[in-house]
Structures are given as structure tokens and as C-alpha cells.
Short mmCIF file of C-alpha atoms and ligand atoms in Angstrom, two decimals:
data_model
loop_
_atom_site.label_atom_id
_atom_site.label_comp_id
_atom_site.label_asym_id
_atom_site.label_seq_id
_atom_site.Cartn_x
_atom_site.Cartn_y
_atom_site.Cartn_z
CA MET A 1 62.92 83.33 96.60
CA VAL A 2 63.31 86.34 98.86
CA PRO A 3 63.11 89.72 97.14
CA GLU A 4 65.97 91.92 98.36
CA MET A 5 66.44 95.60 97.81
CA GLU A 6 69.13 98.09 98.75
CA PHE A 7 69.47 101.85 98.89
CA ILE A 8 72.21 104.29 99.91
CA ILE A 9 71.86 107.07 102.50
CA SER A 10 74.48 109.84 102.59
CA THR A 11 74.62 111.08 106.16
CA THR A 12 75.75 114.66 106.79
CA LYS A 13 76.72 114.71 110.48
CA LYS A 14 78.97 112.84 112.91
CA GLN A 15 75.84 111.54 114.64
CA GLU A 16 72.26 111.69 113.40
CA LEU A 17 69.09 109.68 112.98
CA VAL A 18 67.84 109.76 109.38
CA ASP A 19 64.19 108.87 108.73
CA ILE A 20 64.20 106.14 106.04
CA THR A 21 60.54 105.11 106.32
CA HIS A 22 59.68 106.29 102.78
CA GLN A 23 62.63 104.46 101.22
CA VAL A 24 61.66 101.26 103.06
CA GLU A 25 58.04 101.65 101.92
CA GLY A 26 59.36 102.01 98.35
CA SER A 27 61.35 98.80 98.69
CA LEU A 28 58.30 97.03 100.11
CA ALA A 29 56.17 98.19 97.15
CA LYS A 30 58.84 96.89 94.72
CA SER A 31 58.81 93.51 96.46
CA GLY A 32 55.15 92.96 95.65
CA VAL A 33 54.67 91.18 98.98
CA ASN A 34 51.30 91.86 100.64
CA ASP A 35 51.61 89.86 103.85
CA GLY A 36 54.82 88.88 105.59
CA LEU A 37 57.81 90.38 107.33
CA CYS A 38 60.07 93.29 106.31
CA ASN A 39 63.65 93.23 107.58
CA VAL A 40 65.68 96.46 107.46
CA TYR A 41 69.42 95.97 107.95
CA VAL A 42 72.63 98.05 107.81
CA PRO A 43 75.86 96.15 106.98
CA HIS A 44 77.98 98.61 108.99
CA ALA A 45 79.73 98.42 112.39
CA THR A 46 79.14 102.07 113.39
CA ALA A 47 75.55 102.53 112.17
CA ALA A 48 72.28 101.01 113.37
CA ILE A 49 68.52 100.76 112.74
CA ALA A 50 65.93 102.05 115.21
CA ILE A 51 62.17 102.49 115.17
CA ASN A 52 60.85 105.48 117.08
CA GLU A 53 59.03 108.80 116.83
CA ASN A 54 59.72 111.54 114.32
CA ALA A 55 56.64 113.72 114.89
CA ASP A 56 58.77 115.50 117.48
CA PRO A 57 62.25 115.48 115.86
CA GLU A 58 63.82 116.40 119.21
CA ILE A 59 63.39 112.77 120.29
CA THR A 60 66.08 111.75 117.80
CA LEU A 61 68.41 114.32 119.44
CA ASP A 62 67.46 113.01 122.90
CA ILE A 63 68.34 109.45 121.81
CA ILE A 64 71.78 110.65 120.67
CA ASP A 65 72.26 112.61 123.93
CA ALA A 66 71.28 109.56 126.01
CA LEU A 67 73.75 107.35 124.15
CA ASP A 68 76.45 110.03 124.56
CA LYS A 69 75.84 109.97 128.33
CA MET A 70 75.97 106.16 128.43
CA VAL A 71 79.07 105.79 126.23
CA LYS A 72 81.80 108.34 126.85
CA GLU A 73 84.29 109.18 124.09
CA GLY A 74 87.89 108.08 124.52
CA GLY A 75 89.83 105.61 126.61
CA TRP A 76 88.54 102.44 124.91
CA ARG A 77 90.88 99.71 123.62
CA HIS A 78 89.63 100.07 120.03
CA ASP A 79 90.47 103.79 120.05
CA ARG A 80 94.09 102.73 119.48
CA ILE A 81 93.00 101.26 116.10
CA ASP A 82 90.87 104.01 114.53
CA ASN A 83 89.63 106.13 117.44
CA ASN A 84 85.91 105.34 117.10
CA ALA A 85 85.16 102.78 119.83
CA ALA A 86 82.23 104.81 121.19
CA SER A 87 80.61 104.70 117.72
CA HIS A 88 80.95 100.90 117.62
CA ILE A 89 79.50 100.52 121.14
CA LYS A 90 76.48 102.73 120.36
CA ALA A 91 75.82 100.77 117.15
CA ALA A 92 76.00 97.51 119.13
CA ILE A 93 73.52 98.81 121.73
CA VAL A 94 70.94 99.93 119.13
CA GLY A 95 71.51 96.96 116.80
CA PRO A 96 71.88 96.59 113.03
CA SER A 97 68.32 95.64 112.04
CA ALA A 98 64.59 95.77 112.66
CA ASN A 99 61.70 93.54 111.62
CA ILE A 100 58.34 95.07 110.77
CA PRO A 101 55.21 93.01 110.06
CA VAL A 102 53.58 93.63 106.66
CA LYS A 103 49.82 93.41 106.22
CA GLU A 104 47.88 94.17 103.02
CA GLY A 105 51.01 95.68 101.50
CA ARG A 106 51.61 98.11 104.35
CA LEU A 107 54.22 98.27 107.11
CA GLN A 108 52.47 97.78 110.43
CA LEU A 109 54.15 100.77 112.07
CA GLY A 110 52.32 102.50 114.89
CA ARG A 111 51.03 106.02 114.45
CA TRP A 112 54.12 107.44 116.20
CA GLN A 113 56.69 105.09 114.71
CA ASP A 114 59.17 105.77 111.93
CA ILE A 115 62.25 103.84 110.81
CA PHE A 116 65.63 105.47 111.32
CA LEU A 117 69.15 104.87 110.10
CA CYS A 118 71.30 105.79 113.12
CA GLU A 119 74.64 107.29 112.14
CA PHE A 120 77.30 107.18 114.87
CA ASP A 121 80.48 107.84 112.85
CA GLY A 122 79.52 110.07 109.94
CA PRO A 123 79.31 111.68 107.62
CA ARG A 124 79.43 108.59 105.40
CA GLU A 125 77.58 106.70 102.71
CA ARG A 126 75.50 103.94 104.31
CA LYS A 127 73.92 100.98 102.58
CA VAL A 128 70.51 99.81 103.79
CA ILE A 129 69.30 96.33 102.80
CA VAL A 130 65.55 95.62 102.84
CA THR A 131 64.46 91.98 102.69
CA VAL A 132 60.75 91.20 102.48
CA THR A 133 59.69 87.66 103.27
CA LYS A 134 56.27 86.43 102.17
CA GLN A 135 54.09 84.78 104.77
CA GLY A 136 53.17 81.13 104.29
CA ARG A 137 53.91 79.09 101.17
ZN1 ZN B 1 86.61 101.29 114.39
#
């Protein structure tokens, strides 16, 4: 039996990184698991999950700027379908999930690490699924 929890994040911009660390910690507390692995996943093709710093919020803007430089808007095959190929490519680069070890009921995030929902085609409602797996038997 794997406890599974979900929550919804309403993004407000075309592109943004939303800190969801507190929501994930809430899901972990609900799971009752003390030692194991916490998976955070978005079931969306133009959103992603990243772990990085939020003490300086400009880093989240730098990440978006870097992806904008890597993936130019326009000219992609998928743009003929719904004109958001760059959003799909950025989501594929960052990836849809992250695993965080859990020890004594706490996420083992580093001092400078937070968990972010990465929005690349907002604003939208995004579902986040948190699955906590207990270690051992
Ligand atoms: Zn699309």
C-alpha cells in the first residue's frame, strides 16, 4: 500500500517557478511515513518539477532565462498544433518528477534546496501528485 496525495497549484504567469515545499511536507505528514522515499510528480506535458534554491528568488528567474536562451520560441513542428512547442521542450528538459529521501519524517532537502513546480505554459491549474514509499517491509 502506497499512500498517495494530490494538490492543485494555480499558476499566475506564462512561466514561473512556484515553491511547493510546504505542500509536499504536508502530504508527507499525512502519509505517516517516517523513513523512505518521497516522489513529487506533475501529470502535465508543459510543466515540470525542479529542486533548487529559493533563498535568492532571482535564481528561479535565471533558470527561466537560461531555458529561454536554450529553447527559442517559434518554428517548431508542434507549433502547428497548438503553438507551444517551446513549453513542451522546456518541460522535457527539466523533467516531470523528483525523488527526495525521507528520514525521521522529514524531507532530506539541503539547506538551500526547495521544491518547485515549473510552469512553462501558464497560467493554468496544475495537479501535483505526491507518493511516499516506506522503506523496507
Ligand atoms: Zn502542445
